[in-house]
Tab-separated table of C-alpha atoms in Angstrom:
chain	number	residue	atom	x	y	z
A	1	MET	CA	-22.392	1.922	-22.691
A	2	ALA	CA	-22.995	5.666	-24.866
A	3	GLN	CA	-22.850	5.568	-28.504
A	4	ALA	CA	-18.659	4.219	-28.874
A	5	GLN	CA	-16.354	6.027	-30.620
A	6	LYS	CA	-12.740	5.860	-32.086
A	7	ILE	CA	-9.984	6.580	-29.846
A	8	THR	CA	-7.594	8.606	-31.218
A	9	PRO	CA	-4.317	6.890	-31.535
A	10	ARG	CA	-1.776	7.502	-29.159
A	11	ALA	CA	0.798	9.079	-31.385
A	12	LYS	CA	-0.666	11.170	-33.120
A	13	ASP	CA	-2.334	13.501	-30.288
A	14	PHE	CA	-1.319	11.825	-26.537
A	15	SER	CA	-3.941	14.737	-24.972
A	16	GLU	CA	-7.138	13.658	-27.233
A	17	TRP	CA	-6.218	10.181	-26.546
A	18	TYR	CA	-6.704	10.476	-22.692
A	19	GLY	CA	-9.728	11.710	-22.750
A	20	ASP	CA	-11.040	9.927	-25.186
A	21	VAL	CA	-10.210	6.545	-22.583
A	22	ILE	CA	-11.897	8.873	-20.312
A	23	ALA	CA	-14.935	8.943	-22.327
A	24	GLN	CA	-15.378	5.341	-23.373
A	25	ALA	CA	-14.674	4.088	-20.002
A	26	GLN	CA	-16.988	6.517	-18.977
A	27	MET	CA	-14.986	7.437	-16.080
A	28	ALA	CA	-15.602	10.892	-15.610
A	29	ASP	CA	-17.451	14.554	-17.454
A	30	TYR	CA	-16.884	17.924	-17.317
A	31	SER	CA	-19.363	19.578	-15.652
A	32	PRO	CA	-21.509	22.204	-15.894
A	33	VAL	CA	-18.572	24.536	-13.323
A	34	ARG	CA	-16.210	25.769	-15.378
A	35	GLY	CA	-13.434	23.995	-14.588
A	36	CYS	CA	-15.051	21.573	-12.063
A	37	MET	CA	-15.626	17.453	-12.757
A	38	VAL	CA	-18.647	14.580	-12.597
A	39	ILE	CA	-16.914	11.789	-11.459
A	40	ARG	CA	-19.003	8.765	-12.526
A	41	PRO	CA	-19.184	4.879	-11.511
A	42	HIS	CA	-16.932	3.262	-13.251
A	43	GLY	CA	-13.705	6.499	-12.124
A	44	TYR	CA	-15.622	6.435	-8.374
A	45	ARG	CA	-15.620	3.260	-7.895
A	46	ILE	CA	-11.652	2.910	-8.946
A	47	TRP	CA	-11.222	6.021	-6.368
A	48	GLU	CA	-13.643	3.781	-3.800
A	49	LEU	CA	-11.320	0.381	-4.260
A	50	MET	CA	-7.904	2.742	-4.186
A	51	GLN	CA	-9.390	4.471	-0.740
A	52	GLY	CA	-10.307	1.202	0.383
A	53	ALA	CA	-6.483	-0.290	-0.095
A	54	LEU	CA	-4.517	3.138	1.378
A	55	ASP	CA	-7.152	3.282	4.169
A	56	ALA	CA	-5.984	0.182	5.703
A	57	MET	CA	-2.527	0.588	4.971
A	58	PHE	CA	-3.192	3.947	7.227
A	59	ARG	CA	-5.567	2.301	10.241
A	60	ALA	CA	-2.389	-0.347	10.522
A	61	SER	CA	-0.040	1.904	10.737
A	62	GLY	CA	-1.814	3.346	13.720
A	63	HIS	CA	-3.547	6.195	11.796
A	64	ARG	CA	-7.421	7.770	12.942
A	65	ASN	CA	-10.050	9.079	10.397
A	66	ALA	CA	-11.002	12.117	11.354
A	67	TYR	CA	-13.064	15.200	9.416
A	68	PHE	CA	-12.927	19.138	9.524
A	69	PRO	CA	-15.102	22.549	7.728
A	70	LEU	CA	-14.926	23.139	4.294
A	71	PHE	CA	-15.104	26.521	5.376
A	72	ILE	CA	-11.955	28.210	6.968
A	73	PRO	CA	-11.263	31.355	8.792
A	74	MET	CA	-9.405	33.362	5.727
A	75	SER	CA	-7.159	35.278	8.873
A	76	PHE	CA	-6.185	31.803	9.354
A	77	LEU	CA	-4.727	30.696	6.229
A	78	ALA	CA	-2.390	34.639	7.241
A	79	LYS	CA	-0.803	33.185	10.004
A	80	GLU	CA	1.844	31.106	7.837
A	81	ALA	CA	3.841	32.885	5.966
A	82	GLU	CA	4.732	31.382	3.916
A	83	HIS	CA	1.036	29.172	4.019
A	84	VAL	CA	-0.696	31.974	2.662
A	85	GLU	CA	1.908	33.151	-0.224
A	86	GLY	CA	1.380	29.482	-2.079
A	87	PHE	CA	-1.949	30.019	-1.490
A	88	ALA	CA	-3.011	33.060	-1.619
A	89	LYS	CA	-3.270	33.604	-5.518
A	90	GLU	CA	-5.823	29.708	-5.812
A	91	VAL	CA	-8.672	30.069	-3.033
A	92	ALA	CA	-12.180	30.400	-3.059
A	93	LEU	CA	-14.125	32.890	-0.969
A	94	VAL	CA	-17.509	33.118	0.487
A	95	THR	CA	-18.014	36.374	1.585
A	96	HIS	CA	-21.619	35.946	1.754
A	97	THR	CA	-24.575	34.684	3.559
A	98	ARG	CA	-28.222	34.504	1.055
A	99	LEU	CA	-29.500	35.571	-2.186
A	100	ARG	CA	-32.885	38.242	-2.236
A	101	ALA	CA	-35.350	37.998	-5.194
A	102	THR	CA	-34.923	40.978	-8.064
A	103	GLY	CA	-38.880	40.420	-9.340
A	104	LYS	CA	-36.634	39.434	-12.590
A	105	ALA	CA	-37.227	37.160	-15.117
A	106	GLY	CA	-34.088	34.928	-16.151
A	107	ALA	CA	-30.158	34.664	-14.604
A	108	LYS	CA	-30.735	38.147	-12.682
A	109	ALA	CA	-34.151	37.077	-10.948
A	110	VAL	CA	-31.327	36.235	-7.511
A	111	GLU	CA	-28.286	38.985	-6.950
A	112	VAL	CA	-26.339	38.767	-3.561
A	113	ASP	CA	-27.872	40.284	-0.191
A	114	PRO	CA	-25.866	42.678	0.437
A	115	ALA	CA	-26.679	42.677	4.705
A	116	SER	CA	-25.526	39.292	4.815
A	117	ALA	CA	-21.962	40.400	4.333
A	118	LEU	CA	-20.003	38.544	6.424
A	119	GLU	CA	-17.807	39.940	9.552
A	120	GLU	CA	-15.373	37.784	8.367
A	121	PRO	CA	-14.882	35.846	4.843
A	122	LEU	CA	-14.228	32.238	5.293
A	123	VAL	CA	-11.775	30.999	2.773
A	124	VAL	CA	-12.962	27.078	1.223
A	125	ARG	CA	-10.612	24.226	1.996
A	126	PRO	CA	-7.312	24.371	-0.548
A	127	THR	CA	-5.822	22.555	2.282
A	128	SER	CA	-6.551	22.342	5.736
A	129	GLU	CA	-3.257	22.852	8.115
A	130	THR	CA	-4.612	25.904	9.744
A	131	ILE	CA	-7.892	24.735	10.867
A	132	ILE	CA	-6.532	21.679	11.609
A	133	TYR	CA	-3.532	22.548	13.892
A	134	ALA	CA	-5.684	25.565	15.199
A	135	MET	CA	-7.209	22.228	16.899
A	136	PHE	CA	-3.969	20.583	17.867
A	137	ALA	CA	-3.821	23.442	19.628
A	138	LYS	CA	-7.100	22.373	21.757
A	139	TRP	CA	-6.883	19.246	22.693
A	140	ILE	CA	-2.258	18.475	22.928
A	141	GLN	CA	-1.776	19.097	26.179
A	142	SER	CA	0.688	16.926	27.440
A	143	TYR	CA	3.558	14.470	26.027
A	144	ARG	CA	1.096	11.760	26.801
A	145	ASP	CA	-1.460	13.082	23.817
A	146	LEU	CA	1.766	12.745	22.242
A	147	PRO	CA	1.912	11.027	18.480
A	148	LEU	CA	-1.454	12.678	17.001
A	149	LEU	CA	-2.316	11.138	13.771
A	150	LEU	CA	-5.486	11.816	11.904
A	151	ASN	CA	-6.502	11.694	8.508
A	152	GLN	CA	-8.852	13.005	6.100
A	153	TRP	CA	-11.504	12.050	3.497
A	154	CYS	CA	-12.144	15.056	1.889
A	155	ASN	CA	-12.855	17.643	-1.115
A	156	VAL	CA	-11.118	20.910	-1.652
A	157	VAL	CA	-10.551	23.755	-4.020
A	158	ARG	CA	-8.569	25.038	-6.096
A	159	TRP	CA	-9.547	27.181	-8.507
A	160	GLU	CA	-7.746	26.545	-12.148
A	161	LEU	CA	-7.760	28.335	-14.859
A	162	ARG	CA	-6.125	25.250	-17.064
A	163	THR	CA	-8.582	21.743	-16.340
A	164	ARG	CA	-7.919	18.878	-17.571
A	165	LEU	CA	-10.022	15.555	-15.787
A	166	PHE	CA	-8.777	14.097	-12.700
A	167	LEU	CA	-4.979	15.399	-13.388
A	168	ARG	CA	-5.743	19.613	-12.476
A	169	THR	CA	-9.420	20.049	-11.449
A	170	THR	CA	-11.043	22.762	-9.633
A	171	GLU	CA	-12.187	20.570	-7.126
A	172	PHE	CA	-11.195	17.012	-6.736
A	173	LEU	CA	-10.962	14.190	-4.383
A	174	TRP	CA	-8.164	13.428	-1.792
A	175	GLN	CA	-6.911	12.243	1.225
A	176	GLU	CA	-5.086	14.683	3.898
A	177	GLY	CA	-3.307	13.344	6.851
A	178	HIS	CA	-1.902	15.279	9.735
A	179	THR	CA	0.012	14.373	12.394
A	180	ALA	CA	1.368	15.799	15.553
A	181	HIS	CA	4.919	14.759	17.865
A	182	VAL	CA	6.932	15.566	20.354
A	183	ASP	CA	10.377	15.878	18.142
A	184	GLU	CA	12.001	16.562	15.124
A	185	ALA	CA	13.046	12.953	14.658
A	186	ASP	CA	9.521	11.009	15.356
A	187	ALA	CA	8.072	13.796	12.864
A	188	GLU	CA	10.639	12.858	10.080
A	189	ARG	CA	9.852	9.580	11.083
A	190	GLU	CA	6.000	10.171	9.849
A	191	ALA	CA	7.150	11.603	6.805
A	192	ARG	CA	9.298	8.398	5.831
A	193	LEU	CA	6.832	5.950	6.637
A	194	ILE	CA	3.619	7.999	4.514
A	195	LEU	CA	6.001	8.105	1.888
A	196	GLY	CA	6.895	4.483	1.229
A	197	ILE	CA	3.134	4.513	2.263
A	198	TYR	CA	2.236	5.314	-1.332
A	199	ARG	CA	5.341	4.048	-2.704
A	200	GLN	CA	3.851	0.528	-1.895
A	201	PHE	CA	0.221	1.755	-2.744
A	202	ALA	CA	1.259	3.001	-5.938
A	203	GLU	CA	3.625	0.430	-6.962
A	204	GLU	CA	1.757	-2.881	-5.445
A	205	TRP	CA	-2.137	-1.829	-6.309
A	206	MET	CA	-1.650	0.471	-9.194
A	207	ALA	CA	1.404	-1.515	-10.636
A	208	MET	CA	2.972	2.320	-11.551
A	209	PRO	CA	6.521	1.955	-11.002
A	210	VAL	CA	7.944	5.557	-9.044
A	211	LEU	CA	10.707	7.530	-7.959
A	212	THR	CA	10.878	8.523	-4.276
A	213	GLY	CA	12.945	11.656	-2.975
A	214	VAL	CA	12.617	15.456	-1.537
A	215	LYS	CA	11.977	17.984	-3.558
A	216	THR	CA	14.275	21.392	-3.928
A	217	ASP	CA	12.897	24.260	-1.250
A	218	SER	CA	11.457	25.457	-4.958
A	219	GLU	CA	8.775	22.418	-5.219
A	220	LYS	CA	8.508	21.742	-1.635
A	221	PHE	CA	4.597	22.971	0.036
A	222	ALA	CA	3.921	26.137	0.636
A	223	GLY	CA	5.741	26.530	5.047
A	224	ALA	CA	7.409	22.469	4.990
A	225	LEU	CA	10.301	22.400	6.598
A	226	ARG	CA	11.081	19.545	4.362
A	227	THR	CA	9.011	17.924	1.053
A	228	TYR	CA	9.481	14.410	-0.204
A	229	ALA	CA	7.166	13.226	-2.850
A	230	ILE	CA	6.566	10.240	-5.840
A	231	GLU	CA	7.761	11.140	-9.274
A	232	ALA	CA	6.379	8.526	-11.815
A	233	LEU	CA	6.726	8.494	-15.624
A	234	MET	CA	3.687	8.791	-17.737
A	235	GLN	CA	3.891	6.957	-21.225
A	236	ASP	CA	4.398	10.246	-22.923
A	237	ASN	CA	7.481	11.068	-20.716
A	238	LYS	CA	5.541	13.801	-18.829
A	239	ALA	CA	6.248	13.307	-15.188
A	240	ILE	CA	2.883	13.077	-12.421
A	241	GLN	CA	3.302	13.493	-8.875
A	242	GLY	CA	2.018	11.187	-7.397
A	243	GLY	CA	1.627	12.354	-3.908
A	244	THR	CA	3.598	14.197	-1.495
A	245	SER	CA	4.388	14.018	2.414
A	246	HIS	CA	6.051	16.779	4.021
A	247	ASN	CA	7.506	18.358	6.771
A	248	LEU	CA	6.057	21.257	8.626
A	249	GLY	CA	8.949	21.289	11.912
A	250	GLN	CA	7.927	23.718	14.157
A	251	ASN	CA	5.862	25.892	11.693
A	252	PHE	CA	2.380	25.867	12.380
A	253	ALA	CA	2.560	25.110	15.976
A	254	LYS	CA	4.312	28.188	16.849
A	255	ALA	CA	1.858	30.231	14.501
A	256	PHE	CA	-1.412	28.777	16.204
A	257	GLY	CA	0.535	28.291	19.762
A	258	VAL	CA	0.651	23.917	19.391
A	259	GLN	CA	2.121	23.685	22.645
A	260	TYR	CA	2.580	20.732	24.651
A	261	GLN	CA	4.161	19.970	28.808
A	262	THR	CA	7.640	17.891	28.460
A	263	ALA	CA	8.004	14.847	30.823
A	264	ALA	CA	9.774	17.238	32.750
A	265	GLY	CA	7.503	19.674	32.620
A	266	GLY	CA	8.642	22.577	30.170
A	267	LEU	CA	6.856	23.763	27.609
A	268	GLU	CA	7.890	22.738	23.331
A	269	HIS	CA	5.890	22.988	20.933
A	270	VAL	CA	5.273	20.283	18.137
A	271	TRP	CA	6.417	19.118	15.532
A	272	ASN	CA	3.747	18.008	12.896
A	273	THR	CA	3.146	16.664	9.586
A	274	SER	CA	1.321	16.924	6.277
A	275	TRP	CA	0.600	14.579	3.962
A	276	GLY	CA	-1.852	13.969	0.994
A	277	VAL	CA	-2.724	11.650	-2.641
A	278	SER	CA	-5.944	12.746	-4.410
A	279	THR	CA	-7.860	11.815	-8.099
A	280	ARG	CA	-4.318	12.790	-10.066
A	281	LEU	CA	-4.030	9.442	-9.173
A	282	ILE	CA	-6.228	8.205	-11.383
A	283	GLY	CA	-5.485	10.027	-14.150
A	284	GLY	CA	-1.603	7.889	-13.751
A	285	LEU	CA	-3.435	5.189	-13.475
A	286	ILE	CA	-4.405	5.808	-17.464
A	287	MET	CA	-1.780	7.584	-18.853
A	288	THR	CA	1.013	4.404	-17.451
A	289	HIS	CA	-1.200	1.367	-19.411
A	290	SER	CA	-4.067	2.193	-20.984
A	291	ASP	CA	-3.388	1.695	-24.963
A	292	ASP	CA	-5.831	2.954	-27.922
A	293	ASN	CA	-9.089	0.660	-27.466
A	294	GLY	CA	-9.049	2.132	-24.017
A	295	LEU	CA	-9.113	2.620	-20.992
A	296	VAL	CA	-5.937	-0.661	-19.239
A	297	ALA	CA	-7.028	-0.946	-15.511
A	298	PRO	CA	-4.693	-3.280	-12.689
A	299	PRO	CA	-6.871	-5.586	-11.234
A	300	LYS	CA	-6.361	-4.674	-7.828
A	301	VAL	CA	-8.200	-1.726	-8.524
A	302	ALA	CA	-10.463	-2.896	-11.708
A	303	PRO	CA	-13.611	-1.955	-10.532
A	304	VAL	CA	-14.615	-5.412	-13.085
A	305	GLN	CA	-12.007	-8.056	-12.800
A	306	VAL	CA	-13.525	-10.741	-14.578
A	307	ALA	CA	-17.010	-10.174	-17.927
A	308	ILE	CA	-18.142	-12.957	-18.988
A	309	VAL	CA	-19.730	-13.388	-22.099
A	310	PRO	CA	-22.042	-16.334	-23.121
A	311	ILE	CA	-22.875	-17.095	-26.341
A	312	TRP	CA	-25.452	-18.348	-27.717
A	313	LYS	CA	-28.242	-18.777	-31.268
A	314	SER	CA	-30.937	-20.492	-29.940
A	315	ASP	CA	-33.286	-19.944	-26.241
A	316	ASP	CA	-31.714	-23.669	-25.911
A	317	GLU	CA	-28.210	-22.536	-26.202
A	318	ARG	CA	-28.808	-19.213	-24.137
A	319	GLY	CA	-30.059	-21.822	-21.161
A	320	GLN	CA	-26.792	-24.151	-20.974
A	321	VAL	CA	-24.419	-21.105	-21.368
A	322	SER	CA	-25.868	-19.145	-19.405
A	323	GLY	CA	-26.397	-21.894	-16.536
A	324	VAL	CA	-22.691	-22.369	-17.087
A	325	GLY	CA	-21.833	-18.675	-16.890
A	326	SER	CA	-24.245	-18.517	-13.830
A	327	GLN	CA	-21.724	-20.623	-11.737
A	328	VAL	CA	-18.947	-19.932	-12.883
A	329	LYS	CA	-19.595	-16.711	-12.072
A	330	THR	CA	-20.623	-17.733	-8.172
A	331	ASP	CA	-17.480	-19.852	-8.355
A	332	LEU	CA	-15.309	-16.208	-8.641
A	333	GLU	CA	-17.690	-14.632	-6.273
A	334	LYS	CA	-16.708	-16.664	-3.228
A	335	ALA	CA	-12.914	-16.578	-4.129
A	336	GLY	CA	-13.217	-12.746	-4.213
A	337	VAL	CA	-13.374	-11.803	-7.608
A	338	ARG	CA	-14.973	-8.923	-8.987
A	339	VAL	CA	-17.179	-10.514	-11.499
A	340	GLU	CA	-19.961	-9.150	-13.883
A	341	LEU	CA	-22.089	-11.846	-16.260
A	342	ASP	CA	-23.312	-10.114	-19.915
A	343	LEU	CA	-26.430	-11.937	-20.458
A	344	ARG	CA	-27.729	-8.640	-22.146
A	345	ASP	CA	-29.837	-9.662	-25.599
A	346	ASN	CA	-29.250	-6.326	-27.443
A	347	LEU	CA	-25.655	-6.575	-27.854
A	348	LYS	CA	-23.719	-8.893	-29.715
A	349	PRO	CA	-20.626	-10.571	-28.922
A	350	GLY	CA	-18.362	-8.548	-30.487
A	351	ALA	CA	-19.745	-5.534	-28.978
A	352	LYS	CA	-19.544	-6.597	-25.895
A	353	TYR	CA	-16.402	-7.211	-26.031
A	354	PHE	CA	-15.462	-3.543	-27.473
A	355	GLU	CA	-17.553	-2.699	-23.704
A	356	TRP	CA	-15.942	-4.635	-21.458
A	357	GLU	CA	-12.164	-4.327	-22.835
A	358	ALA	CA	-12.421	-0.022	-23.230
A	359	LEU	CA	-13.714	-0.638	-19.025
A	360	GLY	CA	-10.367	-2.015	-18.698
A	361	VAL	CA	-11.924	-5.362	-17.576
A	362	PRO	CA	-8.590	-7.378	-16.929
A	363	VAL	CA	-10.093	-10.468	-18.123
A	364	ARG	CA	-12.872	-11.390	-20.405
A	365	LEU	CA	-14.070	-14.918	-20.602
A	366	GLU	CA	-16.496	-16.277	-23.627
A	367	ILE	CA	-18.620	-19.546	-23.178
A	368	GLY	CA	-20.557	-20.685	-26.198
A	369	PRO	CA	-22.249	-24.572	-26.691
A	370	ARG	CA	-18.548	-25.616	-28.450
A	371	ASP	CA	-17.306	-24.817	-25.311
A	372	LEU	CA	-19.823	-26.044	-23.411
A	373	ALA	CA	-18.977	-29.614	-24.911
A	374	ALA	CA	-15.742	-29.073	-24.760
A	375	GLY	CA	-16.169	-27.947	-20.812
A	376	GLN	CA	-13.904	-24.959	-21.904
A	377	ALA	CA	-14.405	-21.241	-21.681
A	378	ILE	CA	-11.886	-18.659	-23.726
A	379	LEU	CA	-10.150	-16.969	-21.012
A	380	ALA	CA	-8.815	-13.069	-22.889
A	381	ARG	CA	-7.150	-10.988	-21.233
A	382	ARG	CA	-7.429	-7.497	-21.768
A	383	THR	CA	-3.106	-6.951	-21.775
A	384	GLY	CA	-3.023	-9.505	-24.804
A	385	GLY	CA	-3.697	-12.908	-25.452
A	386	LYS	CA	-6.426	-15.459	-25.068
A	387	ALA	CA	-6.676	-19.314	-25.070
A	388	PRO	CA	-9.371	-22.505	-23.971
A	389	THR	CA	-9.170	-22.851	-20.574
A	390	PRO	CA	-10.971	-25.680	-18.496
A	391	ILE	CA	-14.308	-25.134	-16.176
A	392	ALA	CA	-13.204	-26.842	-14.162
A	393	GLY	CA	-9.789	-25.277	-12.761
A	394	MET	CA	-11.318	-22.433	-14.062
A	395	VAL	CA	-10.590	-19.907	-10.365
A	396	ALA	CA	-7.128	-20.942	-10.113
A	397	ALA	CA	-6.675	-19.904	-13.726
A	398	VAL	CA	-8.437	-16.661	-13.364
A	399	THR	CA	-6.709	-16.274	-9.911
A	400	GLY	CA	-3.266	-16.645	-11.898
A	401	ALA	CA	-3.608	-14.650	-14.456
A	402	LEU	CA	-5.302	-11.433	-12.495
A	403	ASP	CA	-2.087	-12.011	-10.872
A	404	GLU	CA	0.103	-12.360	-13.658
A	405	ILE	CA	-1.296	-8.775	-15.666
A	406	GLN	CA	-1.404	-7.267	-12.270
A	407	SER	CA	2.795	-7.930	-12.156
A	408	GLY	CA	2.799	-7.653	-16.103
A	409	LEU	CA	1.704	-4.490	-15.529
A	410	LEU	CA	3.809	-3.316	-13.103
A	411	ALA	CA	7.025	-4.641	-15.157
A	412	ALA	CA	6.074	-2.711	-18.442
A	413	ALA	CA	5.416	-0.208	-17.291
A	414	LYS	CA	9.083	-0.360	-14.683
A	415	GLU	CA	10.867	-0.960	-17.819
A	416	ARG	CA	9.284	1.643	-20.398
A	417	ARG	CA	10.349	3.674	-17.836
A	418	GLU	CA	14.191	2.905	-17.120
A	419	GLN	CA	14.217	3.055	-20.829
A	420	ASN	CA	12.931	6.693	-20.908
A	421	SER	CA	15.465	7.602	-18.157
A	422	ILE	CA	19.461	9.012	-18.679
A	423	ARG	CA	22.055	9.277	-16.254
A	424	GLY	CA	24.809	11.476	-15.928
A	425	VAL	CA	23.043	13.753	-18.766
A	426	THR	CA	24.787	16.660	-20.011
A	427	LYS	CA	23.482	19.940	-20.223
A	428	ALA	CA	22.558	19.407	-24.416
A	429	GLN	CA	21.623	15.259	-23.896
A	430	PHE	CA	19.119	18.222	-21.481
A	431	LEU	CA	18.453	20.060	-24.065
A	432	GLU	CA	17.966	17.445	-26.719
A	433	LEU	CA	14.959	15.671	-24.572
A	434	MET	CA	14.067	18.376	-22.980
A	435	ASN	CA	12.740	19.255	-26.281
A	436	GLY	CA	12.385	15.944	-28.004
A	437	LYS	CA	10.398	12.858	-26.557
A	438	GLY	CA	11.169	13.779	-22.942
A	439	GLY	CA	12.018	11.465	-19.357
A	440	PHE	CA	13.591	11.374	-16.704
A	441	ALA	CA	17.142	12.802	-16.621
A	442	TYR	CA	19.622	12.048	-14.053
A	443	GLY	CA	22.354	14.519	-13.655
A	444	GLY	CA	24.581	16.499	-10.985
A	445	PHE	CA	22.072	20.280	-9.108
A	446	CYS	CA	24.853	22.913	-8.181
A	447	GLY	CA	21.328	23.913	-5.249
A	448	ASP	CA	21.246	27.332	-6.775
A	449	GLY	CA	18.263	28.203	-7.391
A	450	ALA	CA	18.705	30.670	-10.306
A	451	CYS	CA	20.088	27.949	-11.682
A	452	GLU	CA	17.262	26.112	-10.704
A	453	ALA	CA	15.446	27.907	-11.781
A	454	GLU	CA	16.809	29.096	-14.974
A	455	ILE	CA	16.312	25.236	-16.268
A	456	LYS	CA	12.851	25.672	-16.307
A	457	GLU	CA	12.779	28.985	-17.882
A	458	GLN	CA	14.002	27.751	-20.994
A	459	THR	CA	13.304	23.435	-21.109
A	460	ASN	CA	10.397	24.354	-19.190
A	461	ALA	CA	11.362	20.864	-16.895
A	462	THR	CA	11.641	21.085	-13.373
A	463	ILE	CA	13.262	18.711	-10.677
A	464	ARG	CA	10.668	16.591	-9.629
A	465	VAL	CA	12.840	14.999	-7.182
A	466	LEU	CA	16.707	15.004	-5.374
A	467	PRO	CA	16.418	10.755	-5.653
A	468	ASP	CA	16.453	8.677	-2.527
A	469	PRO	CA	19.812	6.011	-2.565
A	470	GLU	CA	17.771	3.312	-3.465
A	471	PHE	CA	17.398	4.864	-7.259
A	472	ARG	CA	20.813	7.071	-7.481
A	473	SER	CA	23.347	6.722	-10.092
A	474	PRO	CA	26.243	4.489	-9.402
A	475	GLU	CA	28.492	7.615	-9.299
A	476	ALA	CA	27.501	10.868	-7.887
A	477	PRO	CA	27.890	13.712	-10.271
A	478	THR	CA	30.547	15.825	-9.480
A	479	THR	CA	29.028	18.813	-11.598
A	480	CYS	CA	26.236	20.530	-12.214
A	481	MET	CA	24.603	19.804	-15.835
A	482	TRP	CA	23.759	23.504	-16.158
A	483	CYS	CA	26.009	25.348	-15.015
A	484	GLY	CA	29.493	23.373	-14.627
A	485	LYS	CA	29.519	24.254	-10.247
A	486	PRO	CA	30.067	21.671	-8.298
A	487	SER	CA	27.389	20.005	-7.727
A	488	VAL	CA	25.692	19.476	-3.956
A	489	ALA	CA	23.797	16.553	-5.345
A	490	GLU	CA	22.228	14.355	-8.118
A	491	ALA	CA	18.470	15.395	-9.714
A	492	VAL	CA	15.736	14.568	-11.951
A	493	TRP	CA	14.376	16.616	-13.989
A	494	ALA	CA	11.476	16.103	-16.296
A	495	GLN	CA	8.604	17.619	-17.964
A	496	ALA	CA	5.488	17.041	-15.756
A	497	TYR	CA	1.673	17.779	-15.763
């Protein structure tokens, strides 16, 4: 690992702390291309583990993976009015196909060849609805072809003025699911099914508790009939949208002529959904669990779950402790645990401890000569606490510790969220909360977009979701928290990333 740097305390500067944690854990770095990031191996391995878990869930629910082009004809975006309005200011365009040499030196050595202009510019994929539904129009002929359930893992590009690693970058990685159905009811079931998968993944794998619910019209996806989301509360009491699932209705089907012959012989437009999560989830993981010592990774998505650090002073001791450490590593790997045995000679044990801690490794095993004599190792948890553990029962002890750390992280994050949530919030409480520590504010909403916009302008808070029944307050609000008019729904407000 590179030279250790001091991590800024969260209480001093949360933004600086976030960047320090990423740097110290070697998760990502800024690229020479403005607004883009390089995901380093440790960060990318977390993404691979997330990807593997989600992909298994998608496949188990009947979805298959495909891949669609990075480039989309510009005219495709114009076919769905809301969609083009939503993405027009974010797209990158390809207008020419080649460069030519100028004979000059330096940066001016090449220039765009004006003779290579494309007849129609190509949009670099900001999302794939348009090109996918153009293909659906070719593939779907009959009700027998439905439902069509596809997903793709890919990158997308959306120009961003202010970027932060993982949270908001010009290019990022994600998965986007796209499906076609015979009717609205089936599309709605699909959208809700995926929302449930996202929640299950966030809570069971990332130990990140989330709220689920529907977005307001001003916050929904451009071109969607309805957008559902999972929302989590970070340690600085700002919200993060972890994933979205959209019931697109028939808007894109009508724009691209995606029709099917019904069982009765008629012709109908399909109903579509789209849904996605991105590498933004890694930012959510960092801000949910990590501390002033660095990254805290939930065991299920930790690249290394256990680091074994043998301790020795002589060559004889090195041979003894490394031999036992190697056997423990083998035993743990047979049990499916991701393990590293740290036999580096150029670092003292304390420096190794610091490094594995900064990388977020959930469990560290320290094995010295005295431990061998006692038939034990010291099991240290990243979340705190260490104790001697018999080597004979190490596999059971380690797997048990990993399970306890995983469930403990979820419980702690859920408790913190509830401690920083106010239900039945008044306008005065809301203003104090948004001008102070932040958090989730539950209150009545009149449904008026103008009222919603006024709240956002004055407090920088948005409605994260109109929560699903499970998350609603015991008593439904009767008046709007902000304007006092009759309430049509309970809303959850927060300032967000």
